[in-house]
PDB file of C-alpha atoms in Angstrom:
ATOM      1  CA  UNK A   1      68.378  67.952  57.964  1.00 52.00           C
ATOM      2  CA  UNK A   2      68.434  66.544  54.358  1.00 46.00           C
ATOM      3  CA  UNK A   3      67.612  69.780  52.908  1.00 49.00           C
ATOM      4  CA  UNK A   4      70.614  71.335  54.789  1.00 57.00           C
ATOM      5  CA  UNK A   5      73.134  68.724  53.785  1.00 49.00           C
ATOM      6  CA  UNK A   6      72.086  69.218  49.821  1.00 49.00           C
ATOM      7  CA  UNK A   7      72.120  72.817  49.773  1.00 55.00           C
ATOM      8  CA  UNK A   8      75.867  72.331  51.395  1.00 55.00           C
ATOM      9  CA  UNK A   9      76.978  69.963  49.068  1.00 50.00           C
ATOM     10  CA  UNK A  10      75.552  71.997  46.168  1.00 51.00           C
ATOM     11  CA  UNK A  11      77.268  74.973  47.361  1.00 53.00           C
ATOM     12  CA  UNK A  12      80.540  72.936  47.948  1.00 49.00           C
ATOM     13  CA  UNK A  13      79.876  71.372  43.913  1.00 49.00           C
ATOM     14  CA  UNK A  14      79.473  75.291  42.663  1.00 47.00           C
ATOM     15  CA  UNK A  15      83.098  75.464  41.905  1.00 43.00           C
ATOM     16  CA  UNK A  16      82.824  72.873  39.215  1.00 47.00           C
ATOM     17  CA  UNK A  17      80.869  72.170  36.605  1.00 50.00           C
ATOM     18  CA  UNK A  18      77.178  71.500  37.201  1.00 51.00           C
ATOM     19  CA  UNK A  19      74.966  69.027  35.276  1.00 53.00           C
ATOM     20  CA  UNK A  20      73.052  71.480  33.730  1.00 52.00           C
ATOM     21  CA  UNK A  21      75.913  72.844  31.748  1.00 52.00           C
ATOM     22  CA  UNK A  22      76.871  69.479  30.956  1.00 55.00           C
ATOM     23  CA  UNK A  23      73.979  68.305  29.688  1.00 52.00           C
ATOM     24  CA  UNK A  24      73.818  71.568  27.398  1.00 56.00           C
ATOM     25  CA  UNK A  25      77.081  70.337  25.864  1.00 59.00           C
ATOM     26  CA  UNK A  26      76.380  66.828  25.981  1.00 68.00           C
ATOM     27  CA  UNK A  27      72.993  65.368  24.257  1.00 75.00           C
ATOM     28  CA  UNK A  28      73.347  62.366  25.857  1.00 77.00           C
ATOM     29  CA  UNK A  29      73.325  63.497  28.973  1.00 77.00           C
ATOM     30  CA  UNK A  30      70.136  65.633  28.487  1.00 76.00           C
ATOM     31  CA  UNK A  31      68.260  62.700  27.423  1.00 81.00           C
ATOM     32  CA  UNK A  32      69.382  60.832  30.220  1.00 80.00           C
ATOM     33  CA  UNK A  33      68.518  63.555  32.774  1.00 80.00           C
ATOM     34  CA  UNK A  34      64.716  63.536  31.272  1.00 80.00           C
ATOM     35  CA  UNK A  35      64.947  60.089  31.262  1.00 84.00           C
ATOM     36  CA  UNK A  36      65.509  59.823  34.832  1.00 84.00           C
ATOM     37  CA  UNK A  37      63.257  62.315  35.564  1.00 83.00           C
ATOM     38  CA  UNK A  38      60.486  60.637  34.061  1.00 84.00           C
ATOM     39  CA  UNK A  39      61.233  57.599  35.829  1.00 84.00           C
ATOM     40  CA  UNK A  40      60.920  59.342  39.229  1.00 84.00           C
ATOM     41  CA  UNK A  41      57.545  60.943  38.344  1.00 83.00           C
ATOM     42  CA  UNK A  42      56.167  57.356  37.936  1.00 85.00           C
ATOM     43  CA  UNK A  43      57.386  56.212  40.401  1.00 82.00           C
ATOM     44  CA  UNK A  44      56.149  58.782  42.706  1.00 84.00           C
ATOM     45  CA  UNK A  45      52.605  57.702  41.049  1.00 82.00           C
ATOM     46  CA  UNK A  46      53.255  54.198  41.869  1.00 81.00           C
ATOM     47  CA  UNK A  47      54.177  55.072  45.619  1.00 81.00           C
ATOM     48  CA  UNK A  48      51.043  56.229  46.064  1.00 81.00           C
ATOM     49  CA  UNK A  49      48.920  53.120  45.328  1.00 81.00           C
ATOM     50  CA  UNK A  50      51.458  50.572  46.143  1.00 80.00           C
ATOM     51  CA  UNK A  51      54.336  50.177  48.753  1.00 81.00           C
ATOM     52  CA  UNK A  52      58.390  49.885  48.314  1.00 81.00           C
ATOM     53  CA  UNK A  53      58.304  46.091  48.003  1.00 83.00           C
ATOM     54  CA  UNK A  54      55.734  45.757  45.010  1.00 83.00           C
ATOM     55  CA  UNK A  55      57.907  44.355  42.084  1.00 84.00           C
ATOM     56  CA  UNK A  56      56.822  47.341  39.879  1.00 83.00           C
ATOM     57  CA  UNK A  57      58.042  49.803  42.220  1.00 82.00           C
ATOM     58  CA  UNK A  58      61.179  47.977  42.714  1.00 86.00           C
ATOM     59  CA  UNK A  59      61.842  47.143  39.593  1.00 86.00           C
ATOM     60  CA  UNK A  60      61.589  51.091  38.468  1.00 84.00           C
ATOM     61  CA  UNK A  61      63.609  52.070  41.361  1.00 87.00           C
ATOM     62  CA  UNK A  62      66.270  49.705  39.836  1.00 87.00           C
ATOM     63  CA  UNK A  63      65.845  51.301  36.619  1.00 88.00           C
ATOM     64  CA  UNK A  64      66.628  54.448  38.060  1.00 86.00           C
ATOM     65  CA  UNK A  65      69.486  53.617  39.878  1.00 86.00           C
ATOM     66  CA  UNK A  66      70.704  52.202  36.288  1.00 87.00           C
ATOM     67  CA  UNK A  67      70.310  55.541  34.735  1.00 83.00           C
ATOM     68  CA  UNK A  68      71.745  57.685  37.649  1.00 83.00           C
ATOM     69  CA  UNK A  69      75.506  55.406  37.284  1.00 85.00           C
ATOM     70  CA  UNK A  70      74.883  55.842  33.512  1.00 84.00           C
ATOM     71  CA  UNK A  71      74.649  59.545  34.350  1.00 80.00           C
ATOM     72  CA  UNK A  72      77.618  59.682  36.302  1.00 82.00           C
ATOM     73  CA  UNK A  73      79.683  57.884  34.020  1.00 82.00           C
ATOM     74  CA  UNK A  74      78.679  60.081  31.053  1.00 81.00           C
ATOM     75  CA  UNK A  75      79.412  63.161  33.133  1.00 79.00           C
ATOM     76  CA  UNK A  76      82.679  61.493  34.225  1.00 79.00           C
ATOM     77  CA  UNK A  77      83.662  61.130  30.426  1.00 80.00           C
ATOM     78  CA  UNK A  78      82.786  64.874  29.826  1.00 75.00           C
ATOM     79  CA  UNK A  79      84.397  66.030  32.748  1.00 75.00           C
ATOM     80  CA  UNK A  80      87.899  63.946  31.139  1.00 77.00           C
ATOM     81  CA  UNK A  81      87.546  65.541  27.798  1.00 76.00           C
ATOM     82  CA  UNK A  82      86.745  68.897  29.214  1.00 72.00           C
ATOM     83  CA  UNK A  83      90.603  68.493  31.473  1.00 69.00           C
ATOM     84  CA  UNK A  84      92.024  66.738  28.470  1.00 71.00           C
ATOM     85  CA  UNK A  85      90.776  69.409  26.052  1.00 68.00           C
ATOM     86  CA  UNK A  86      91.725  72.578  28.584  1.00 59.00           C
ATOM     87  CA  UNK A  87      95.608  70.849  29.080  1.00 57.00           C
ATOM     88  CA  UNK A  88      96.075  70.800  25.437  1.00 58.00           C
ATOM     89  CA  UNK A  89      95.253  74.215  25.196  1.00 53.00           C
ATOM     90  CA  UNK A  90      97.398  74.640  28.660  1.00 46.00           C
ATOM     91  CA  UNK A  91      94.628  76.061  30.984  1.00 44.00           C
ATOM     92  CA  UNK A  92      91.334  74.676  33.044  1.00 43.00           C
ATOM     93  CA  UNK A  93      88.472  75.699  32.346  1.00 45.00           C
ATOM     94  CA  UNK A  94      86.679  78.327  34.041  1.00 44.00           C
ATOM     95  CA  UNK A  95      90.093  78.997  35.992  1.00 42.00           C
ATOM     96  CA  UNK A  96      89.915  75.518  38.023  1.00 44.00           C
ATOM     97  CA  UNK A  97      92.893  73.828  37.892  1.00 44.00           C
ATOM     98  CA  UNK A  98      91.462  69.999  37.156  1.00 46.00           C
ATOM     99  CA  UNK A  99      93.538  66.991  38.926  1.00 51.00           C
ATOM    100  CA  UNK A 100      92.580  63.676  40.039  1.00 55.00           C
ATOM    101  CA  UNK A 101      91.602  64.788  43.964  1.00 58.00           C
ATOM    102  CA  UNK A 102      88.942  67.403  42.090  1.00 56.00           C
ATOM    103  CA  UNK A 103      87.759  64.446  39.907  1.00 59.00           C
ATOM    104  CA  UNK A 104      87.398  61.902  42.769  1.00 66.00           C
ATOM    105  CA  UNK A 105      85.752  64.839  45.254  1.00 68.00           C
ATOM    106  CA  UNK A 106      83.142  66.438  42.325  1.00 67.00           C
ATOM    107  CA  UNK A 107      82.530  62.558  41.649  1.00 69.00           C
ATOM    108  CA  UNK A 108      81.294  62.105  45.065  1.00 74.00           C
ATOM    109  CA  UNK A 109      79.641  65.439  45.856  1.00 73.00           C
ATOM    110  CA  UNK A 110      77.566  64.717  42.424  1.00 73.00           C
ATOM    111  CA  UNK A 111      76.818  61.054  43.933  1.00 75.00           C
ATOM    112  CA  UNK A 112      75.744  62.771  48.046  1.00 74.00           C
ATOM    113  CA  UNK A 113      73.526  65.282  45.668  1.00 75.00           C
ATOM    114  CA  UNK A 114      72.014  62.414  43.798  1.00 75.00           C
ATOM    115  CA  UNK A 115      71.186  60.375  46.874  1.00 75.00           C
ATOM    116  CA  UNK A 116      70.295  63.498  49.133  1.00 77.00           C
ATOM    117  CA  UNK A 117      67.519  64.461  46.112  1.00 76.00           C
ATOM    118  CA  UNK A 118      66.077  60.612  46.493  1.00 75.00           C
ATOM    119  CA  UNK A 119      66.027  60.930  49.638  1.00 75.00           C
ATOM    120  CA  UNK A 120      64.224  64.218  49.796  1.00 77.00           C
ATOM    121  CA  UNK A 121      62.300  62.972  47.024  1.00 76.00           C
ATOM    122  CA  UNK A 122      61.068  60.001  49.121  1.00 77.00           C
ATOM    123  CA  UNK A 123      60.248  62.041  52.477  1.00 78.00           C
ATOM    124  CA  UNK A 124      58.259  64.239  50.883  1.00 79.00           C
ATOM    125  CA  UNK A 125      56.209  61.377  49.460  1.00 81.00           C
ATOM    126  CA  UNK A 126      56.014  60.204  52.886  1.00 80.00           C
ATOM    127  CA  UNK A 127      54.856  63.213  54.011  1.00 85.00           C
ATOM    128  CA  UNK A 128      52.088  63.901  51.451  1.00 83.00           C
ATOM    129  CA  UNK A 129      50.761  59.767  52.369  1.00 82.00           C
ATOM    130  CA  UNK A 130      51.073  60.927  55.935  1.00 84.00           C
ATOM    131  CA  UNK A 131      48.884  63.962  55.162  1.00 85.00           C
ATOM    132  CA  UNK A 132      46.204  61.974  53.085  1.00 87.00           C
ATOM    133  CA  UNK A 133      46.180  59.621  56.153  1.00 87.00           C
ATOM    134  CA  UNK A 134      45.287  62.589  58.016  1.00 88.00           C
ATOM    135  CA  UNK A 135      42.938  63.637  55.596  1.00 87.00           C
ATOM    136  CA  UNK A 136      41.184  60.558  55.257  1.00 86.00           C
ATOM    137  CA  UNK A 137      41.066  60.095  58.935  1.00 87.00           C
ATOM    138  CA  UNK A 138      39.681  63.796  59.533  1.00 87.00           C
ATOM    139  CA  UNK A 139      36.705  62.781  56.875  1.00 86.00           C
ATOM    140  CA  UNK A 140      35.974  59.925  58.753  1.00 86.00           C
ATOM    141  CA  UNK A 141      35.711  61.749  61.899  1.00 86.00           C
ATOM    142  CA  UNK A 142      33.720  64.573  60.420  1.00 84.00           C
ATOM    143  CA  UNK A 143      31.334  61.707  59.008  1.00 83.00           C
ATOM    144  CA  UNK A 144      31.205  59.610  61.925  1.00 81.00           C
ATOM    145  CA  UNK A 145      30.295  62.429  64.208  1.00 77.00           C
ATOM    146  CA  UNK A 146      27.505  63.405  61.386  1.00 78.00           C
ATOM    147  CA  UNK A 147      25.912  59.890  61.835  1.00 75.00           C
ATOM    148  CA  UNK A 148      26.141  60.524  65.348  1.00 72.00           C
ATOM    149  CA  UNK A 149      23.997  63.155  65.034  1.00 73.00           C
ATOM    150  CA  UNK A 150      21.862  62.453  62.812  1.00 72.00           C
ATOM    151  CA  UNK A 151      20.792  59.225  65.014  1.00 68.00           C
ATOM    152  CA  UNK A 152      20.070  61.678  68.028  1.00 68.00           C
ATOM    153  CA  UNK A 153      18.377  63.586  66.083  1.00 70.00           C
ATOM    154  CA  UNK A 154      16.129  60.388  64.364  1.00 75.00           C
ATOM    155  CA  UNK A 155      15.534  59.051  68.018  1.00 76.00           C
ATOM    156  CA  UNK A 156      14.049  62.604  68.992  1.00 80.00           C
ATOM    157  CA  UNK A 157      12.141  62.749  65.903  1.00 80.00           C
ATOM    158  CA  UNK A 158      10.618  59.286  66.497  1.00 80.00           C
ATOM    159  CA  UNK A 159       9.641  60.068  70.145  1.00 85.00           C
ATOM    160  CA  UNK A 160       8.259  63.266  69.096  1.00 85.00           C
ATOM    161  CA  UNK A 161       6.054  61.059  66.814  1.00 86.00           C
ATOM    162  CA  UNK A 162       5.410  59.066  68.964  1.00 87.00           C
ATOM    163  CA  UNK A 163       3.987  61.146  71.541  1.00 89.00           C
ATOM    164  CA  UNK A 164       2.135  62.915  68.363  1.00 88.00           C
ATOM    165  CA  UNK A 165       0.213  59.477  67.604  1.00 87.00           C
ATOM    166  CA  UNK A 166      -0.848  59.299  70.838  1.00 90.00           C
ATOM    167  CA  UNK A 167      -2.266  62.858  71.277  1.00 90.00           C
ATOM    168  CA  UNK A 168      -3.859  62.157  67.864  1.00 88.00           C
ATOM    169  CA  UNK A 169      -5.428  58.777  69.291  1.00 88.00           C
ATOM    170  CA  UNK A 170      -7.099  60.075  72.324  1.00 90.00           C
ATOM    171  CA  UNK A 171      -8.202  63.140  70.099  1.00 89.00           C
ATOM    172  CA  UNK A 172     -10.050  60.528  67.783  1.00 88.00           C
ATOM    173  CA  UNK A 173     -11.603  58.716  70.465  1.00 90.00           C
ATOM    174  CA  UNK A 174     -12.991  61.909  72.351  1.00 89.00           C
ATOM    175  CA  UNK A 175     -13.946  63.444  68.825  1.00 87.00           C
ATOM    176  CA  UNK A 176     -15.673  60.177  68.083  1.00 86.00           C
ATOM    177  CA  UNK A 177     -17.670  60.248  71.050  1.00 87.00           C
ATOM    178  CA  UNK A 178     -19.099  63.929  70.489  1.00 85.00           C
ATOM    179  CA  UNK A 179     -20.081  62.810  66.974  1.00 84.00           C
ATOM    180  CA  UNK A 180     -21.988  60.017  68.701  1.00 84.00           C
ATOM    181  CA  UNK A 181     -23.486  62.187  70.656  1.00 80.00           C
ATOM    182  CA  UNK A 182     -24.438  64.738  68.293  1.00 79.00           C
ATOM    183  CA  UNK A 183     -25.982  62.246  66.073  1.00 78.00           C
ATOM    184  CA  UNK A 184     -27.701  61.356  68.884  1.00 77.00           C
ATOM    185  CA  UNK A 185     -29.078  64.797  69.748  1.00 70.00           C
ATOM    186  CA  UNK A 186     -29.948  65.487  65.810  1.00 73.00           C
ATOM    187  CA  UNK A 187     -31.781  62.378  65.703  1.00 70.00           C
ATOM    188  CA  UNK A 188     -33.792  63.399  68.527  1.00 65.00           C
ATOM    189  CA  UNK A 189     -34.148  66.890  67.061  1.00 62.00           C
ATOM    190  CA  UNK A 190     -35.420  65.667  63.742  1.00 65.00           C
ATOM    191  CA  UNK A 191     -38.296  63.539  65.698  1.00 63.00           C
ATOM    192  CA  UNK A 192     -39.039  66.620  67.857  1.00 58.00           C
ATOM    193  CA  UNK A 193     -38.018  64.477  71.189  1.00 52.00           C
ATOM    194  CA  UNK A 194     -35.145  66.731  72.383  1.00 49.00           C
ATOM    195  CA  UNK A 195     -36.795  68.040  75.205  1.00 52.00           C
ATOM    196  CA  UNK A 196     -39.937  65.824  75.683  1.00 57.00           C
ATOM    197  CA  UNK A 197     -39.109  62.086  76.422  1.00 59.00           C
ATOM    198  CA  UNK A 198     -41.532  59.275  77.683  1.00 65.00           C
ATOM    199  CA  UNK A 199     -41.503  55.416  78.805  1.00 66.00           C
ATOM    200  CA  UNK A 200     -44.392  54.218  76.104  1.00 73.00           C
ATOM    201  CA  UNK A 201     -43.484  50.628  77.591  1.00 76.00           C
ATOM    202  CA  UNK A 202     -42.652  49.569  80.687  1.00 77.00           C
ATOM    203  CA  UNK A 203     -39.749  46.108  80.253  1.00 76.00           C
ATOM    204  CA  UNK A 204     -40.952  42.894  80.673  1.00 79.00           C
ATOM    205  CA  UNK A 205     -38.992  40.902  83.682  1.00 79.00           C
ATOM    206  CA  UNK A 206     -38.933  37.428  83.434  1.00 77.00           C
ATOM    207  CA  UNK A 207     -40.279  35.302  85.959  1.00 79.00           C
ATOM    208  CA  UNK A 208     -38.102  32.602  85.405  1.00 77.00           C
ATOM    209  CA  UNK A 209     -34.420  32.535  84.811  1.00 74.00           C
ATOM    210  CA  UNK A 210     -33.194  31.770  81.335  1.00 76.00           C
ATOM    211  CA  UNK A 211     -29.942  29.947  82.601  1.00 76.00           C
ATOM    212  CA  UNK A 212     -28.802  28.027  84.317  1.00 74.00           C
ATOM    213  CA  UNK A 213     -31.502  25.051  83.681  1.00 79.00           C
ATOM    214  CA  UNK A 214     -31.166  23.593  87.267  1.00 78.00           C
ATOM    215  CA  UNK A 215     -33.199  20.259  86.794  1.00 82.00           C
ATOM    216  CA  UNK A 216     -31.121  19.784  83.418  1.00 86.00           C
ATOM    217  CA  UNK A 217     -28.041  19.739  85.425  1.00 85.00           C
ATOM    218  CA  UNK A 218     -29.411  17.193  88.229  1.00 85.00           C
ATOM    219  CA  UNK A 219     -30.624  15.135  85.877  1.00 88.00           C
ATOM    220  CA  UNK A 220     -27.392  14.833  83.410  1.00 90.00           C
ATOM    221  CA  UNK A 221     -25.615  14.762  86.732  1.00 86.00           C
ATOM    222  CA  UNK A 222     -26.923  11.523  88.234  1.00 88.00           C
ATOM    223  CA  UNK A 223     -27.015  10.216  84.574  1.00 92.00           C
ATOM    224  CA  UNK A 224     -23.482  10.744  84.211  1.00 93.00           C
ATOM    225  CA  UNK A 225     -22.798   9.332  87.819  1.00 88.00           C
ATOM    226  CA  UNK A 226     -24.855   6.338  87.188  1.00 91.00           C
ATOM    227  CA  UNK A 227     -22.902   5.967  83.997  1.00 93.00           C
ATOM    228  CA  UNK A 228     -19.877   6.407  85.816  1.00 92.00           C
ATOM    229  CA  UNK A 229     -20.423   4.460  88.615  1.00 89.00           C
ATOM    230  CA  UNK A 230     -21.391   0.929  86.737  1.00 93.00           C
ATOM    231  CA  UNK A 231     -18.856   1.044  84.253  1.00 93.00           C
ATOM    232  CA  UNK A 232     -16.328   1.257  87.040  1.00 91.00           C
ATOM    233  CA  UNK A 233     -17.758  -1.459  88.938  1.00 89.00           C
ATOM    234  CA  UNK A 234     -17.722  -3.442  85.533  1.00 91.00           C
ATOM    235  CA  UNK A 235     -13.900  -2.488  85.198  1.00 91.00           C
ATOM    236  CA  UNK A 236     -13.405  -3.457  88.494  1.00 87.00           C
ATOM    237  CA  UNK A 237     -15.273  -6.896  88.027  1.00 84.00           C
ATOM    238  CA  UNK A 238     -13.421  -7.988  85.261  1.00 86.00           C
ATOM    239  CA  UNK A 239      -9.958  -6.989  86.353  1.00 86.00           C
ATOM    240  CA  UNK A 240     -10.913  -9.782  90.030  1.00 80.00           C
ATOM    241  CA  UNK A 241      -9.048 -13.273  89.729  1.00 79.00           C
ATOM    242  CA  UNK A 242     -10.007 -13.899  92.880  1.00 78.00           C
ATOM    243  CA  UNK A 243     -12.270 -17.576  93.753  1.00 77.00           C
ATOM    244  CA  UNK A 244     -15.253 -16.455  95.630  1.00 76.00           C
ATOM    245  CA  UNK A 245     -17.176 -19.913  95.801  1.00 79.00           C
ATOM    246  CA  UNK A 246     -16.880 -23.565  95.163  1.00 80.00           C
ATOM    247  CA  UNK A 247     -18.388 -23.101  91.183  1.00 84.00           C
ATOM    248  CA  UNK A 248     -14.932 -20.491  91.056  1.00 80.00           C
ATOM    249  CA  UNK A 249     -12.721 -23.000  92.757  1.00 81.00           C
ATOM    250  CA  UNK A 250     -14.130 -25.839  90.126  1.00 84.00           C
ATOM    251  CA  UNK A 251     -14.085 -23.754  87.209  1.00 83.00           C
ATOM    252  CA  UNK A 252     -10.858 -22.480  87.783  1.00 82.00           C
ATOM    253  CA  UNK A 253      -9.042 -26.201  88.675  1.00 85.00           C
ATOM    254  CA  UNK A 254     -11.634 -28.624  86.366  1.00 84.00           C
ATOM    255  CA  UNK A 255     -11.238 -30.555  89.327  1.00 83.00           C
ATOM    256  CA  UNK A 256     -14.237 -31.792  91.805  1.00 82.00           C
ATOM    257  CA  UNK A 257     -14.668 -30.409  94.976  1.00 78.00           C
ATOM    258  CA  UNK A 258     -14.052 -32.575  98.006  1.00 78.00           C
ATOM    259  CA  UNK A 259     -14.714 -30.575 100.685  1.00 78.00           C
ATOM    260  CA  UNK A 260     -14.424 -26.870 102.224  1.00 77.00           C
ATOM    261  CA  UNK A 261     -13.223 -25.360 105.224  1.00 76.00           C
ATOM    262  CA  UNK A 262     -15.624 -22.403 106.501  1.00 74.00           C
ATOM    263  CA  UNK A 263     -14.434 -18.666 107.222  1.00 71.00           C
ATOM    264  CA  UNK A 264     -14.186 -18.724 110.579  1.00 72.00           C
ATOM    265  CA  UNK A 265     -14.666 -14.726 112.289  1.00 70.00           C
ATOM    266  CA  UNK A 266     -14.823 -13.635 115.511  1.00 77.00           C
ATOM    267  CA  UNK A 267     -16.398 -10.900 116.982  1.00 81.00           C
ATOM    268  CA  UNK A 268     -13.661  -8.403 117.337  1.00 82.00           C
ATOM    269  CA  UNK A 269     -13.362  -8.424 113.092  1.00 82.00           C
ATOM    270  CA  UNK A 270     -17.324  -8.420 112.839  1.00 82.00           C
ATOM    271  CA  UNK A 271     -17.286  -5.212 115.085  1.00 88.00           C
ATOM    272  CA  UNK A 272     -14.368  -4.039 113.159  1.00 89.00           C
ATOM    273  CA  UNK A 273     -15.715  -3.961 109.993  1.00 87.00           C
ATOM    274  CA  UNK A 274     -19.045  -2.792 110.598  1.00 90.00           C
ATOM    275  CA  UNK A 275     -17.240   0.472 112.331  1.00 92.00           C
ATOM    276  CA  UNK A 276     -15.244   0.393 108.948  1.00 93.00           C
ATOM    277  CA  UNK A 277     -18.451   0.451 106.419  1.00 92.00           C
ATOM    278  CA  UNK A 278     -20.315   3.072 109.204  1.00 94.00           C
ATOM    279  CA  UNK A 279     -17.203   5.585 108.845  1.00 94.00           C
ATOM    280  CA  UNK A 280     -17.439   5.331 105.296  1.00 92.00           C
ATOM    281  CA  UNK A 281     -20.883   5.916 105.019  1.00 93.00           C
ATOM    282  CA  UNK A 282     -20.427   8.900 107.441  1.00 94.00           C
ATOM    283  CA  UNK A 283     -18.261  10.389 105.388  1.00 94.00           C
ATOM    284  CA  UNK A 284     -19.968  10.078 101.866  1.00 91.00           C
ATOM    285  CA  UNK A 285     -22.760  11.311 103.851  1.00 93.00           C
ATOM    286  CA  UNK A 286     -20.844  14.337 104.668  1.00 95.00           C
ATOM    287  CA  UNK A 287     -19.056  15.127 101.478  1.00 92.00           C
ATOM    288  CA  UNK A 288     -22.686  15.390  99.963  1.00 88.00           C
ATOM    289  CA  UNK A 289     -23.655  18.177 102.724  1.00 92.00           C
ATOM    290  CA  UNK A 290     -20.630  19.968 102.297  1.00 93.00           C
ATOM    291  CA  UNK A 291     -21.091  20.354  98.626  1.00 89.00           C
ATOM    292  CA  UNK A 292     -24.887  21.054  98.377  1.00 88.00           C
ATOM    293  CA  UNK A 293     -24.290  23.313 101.120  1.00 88.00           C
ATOM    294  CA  UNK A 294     -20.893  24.977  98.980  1.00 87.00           C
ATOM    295  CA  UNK A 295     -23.710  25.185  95.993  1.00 82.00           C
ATOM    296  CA  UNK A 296     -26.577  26.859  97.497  1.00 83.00           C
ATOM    297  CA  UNK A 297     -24.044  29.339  99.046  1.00 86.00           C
ATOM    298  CA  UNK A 298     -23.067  30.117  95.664  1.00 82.00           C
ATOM    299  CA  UNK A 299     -26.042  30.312  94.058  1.00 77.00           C
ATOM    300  CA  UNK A 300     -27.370  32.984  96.384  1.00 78.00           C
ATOM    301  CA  UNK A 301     -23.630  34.808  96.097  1.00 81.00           C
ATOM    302  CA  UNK A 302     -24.446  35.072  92.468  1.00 74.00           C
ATOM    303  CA  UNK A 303     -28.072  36.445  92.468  1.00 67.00           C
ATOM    304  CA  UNK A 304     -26.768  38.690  94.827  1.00 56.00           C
TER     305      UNK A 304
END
């Protein structure tokens, strides 16, 4: 654990001289420690709106890195005057004898310390954007599961509605129809009728239907057939090329007529064609039956 490995290498760095006494001696090295200290507090700040690779954050993380060797240097210098200034007086200070091992080891111990409180420094910041995270996602949850239920909630309040306009409708309608009826019976109160009603006139049937107008009908009808009928034959008169007689054939050619070769028919075609125009007739004959018939069936389905 980080926190174990500083609190052994401060307890192993106890025997010397700390920074804190060394910065009571030395201004310098008091200014620097604020200095530094100062530094990290912003950049803490920064951590928490940008990340390690922002120029800002890495250029104060540089600064402080600056400072810290700065640190160590002035201490270093200290610590050398302190040993010079204790041999000339021909003891160590504090009772520790001061040689060049001590120097190099306190040198290091005070660099582990340094790095072990950045690096403490920097999991705690992780930690405290981890628990934000957490935070943040625990609010979201919270307000996602209010939406939640607040749209159950709407849906039941808007079927609930629902079936209240409805109840409300068919109360309208059946309270409308008892104030037509009591208007009704108050009317009939006020003319003293309530009780006492008679038929002073009888209705008048008709004796003759008002629609439909039957002989209209025919007679439009066979207009319209007529109509019909001769402008189709017209169409179908204009649209013949065919030569019928000699005037066609000379017409047609603006050349005179020498002679003509009769149709020439036999019996079989005669008989043929006369069973032809019979079948036709037949037919038209009963198309008309079947569609009076159709309309007089109708006609008595309907007054019926």
């Amino acid at each position: 654990d980080l926190r174990d490995q500083a609190a052994a290498l401060a307890q192993a760095s106890s025997q010397t001289e700390s920074p804190a006494v060394a910065a009571q001696r030395n201004p310098k090295i008091a200014e620097l420690q604020r200095e530094i200290e100062r530094a990290r507090n912003s950049l803490r700040v920064l951590r928490e709106s940008y990340t390690d690779s922002h120029p800002d954050v890495r250029r104060l993380v540089a600064f402080i890195e600056g400072r810290e060797k700065q640190l160590e240097e002035l201490m270093e210098e200290d610590r050398k005057q302190q040993a010079a200034a204790a041999g000339a007086q021909g003891k160590a200070p504090s009772g520790v004898v001061i040689t060049q091992g001590n120097l190099d080891r306190l040198r290091e111990l005070n660099s582990a310390i340094v790095r072990l409180q950045a690096a403490l420094q920097a999991k705690d910041m992780e930690i405290d954007d981890y628990n934000r995270q957490i935070n943040d996602l625990k609010n979201r949850i919270k307000a996602t599961q209010a939406k939640l239920e607040s749209g159950a909630s709407i849906s039941q309040e808007y079927l609930q509605l629902v079936r209240d306009r409805e109840l409300a409708a068919r109360r309208y309608e059946e309270l409308g129809k008892k104030l037509q009826e009591s208007n009704m019976a108050t009317d009939l109160v006020s003319r003293g009728q309530s009780e006492t009603m008679e038929v002073l006139e009888s209705p008048v049937i008709p004796e003759e239907p008002v629609a439909p107008n039957r002989p209209l009908i025919i007679a439009v009808g066979v207009a319209i057939g007529l109509a019909v009928g001769i402008g189709l034959a017209s169409v179908r008169e204009i649209k013949d090329t065919s030569l019928k007689n000699l005037k066609d054939v000379r017409a047609y050619t603006k050349l005179t007529v020498l002679g003509s070769i009769p149709l020439l028919e036999n019996d079989f075609i005669v008989r043929r064609r006369r069973r032809i125009a019979w079948l036709a007739w037949a037919l038209a004959v009963l198309v008309g039956v079947l569609m009076m018939a159709g309309a007089v069936f109708y006609y008595y389905t309907q007054r019926g």
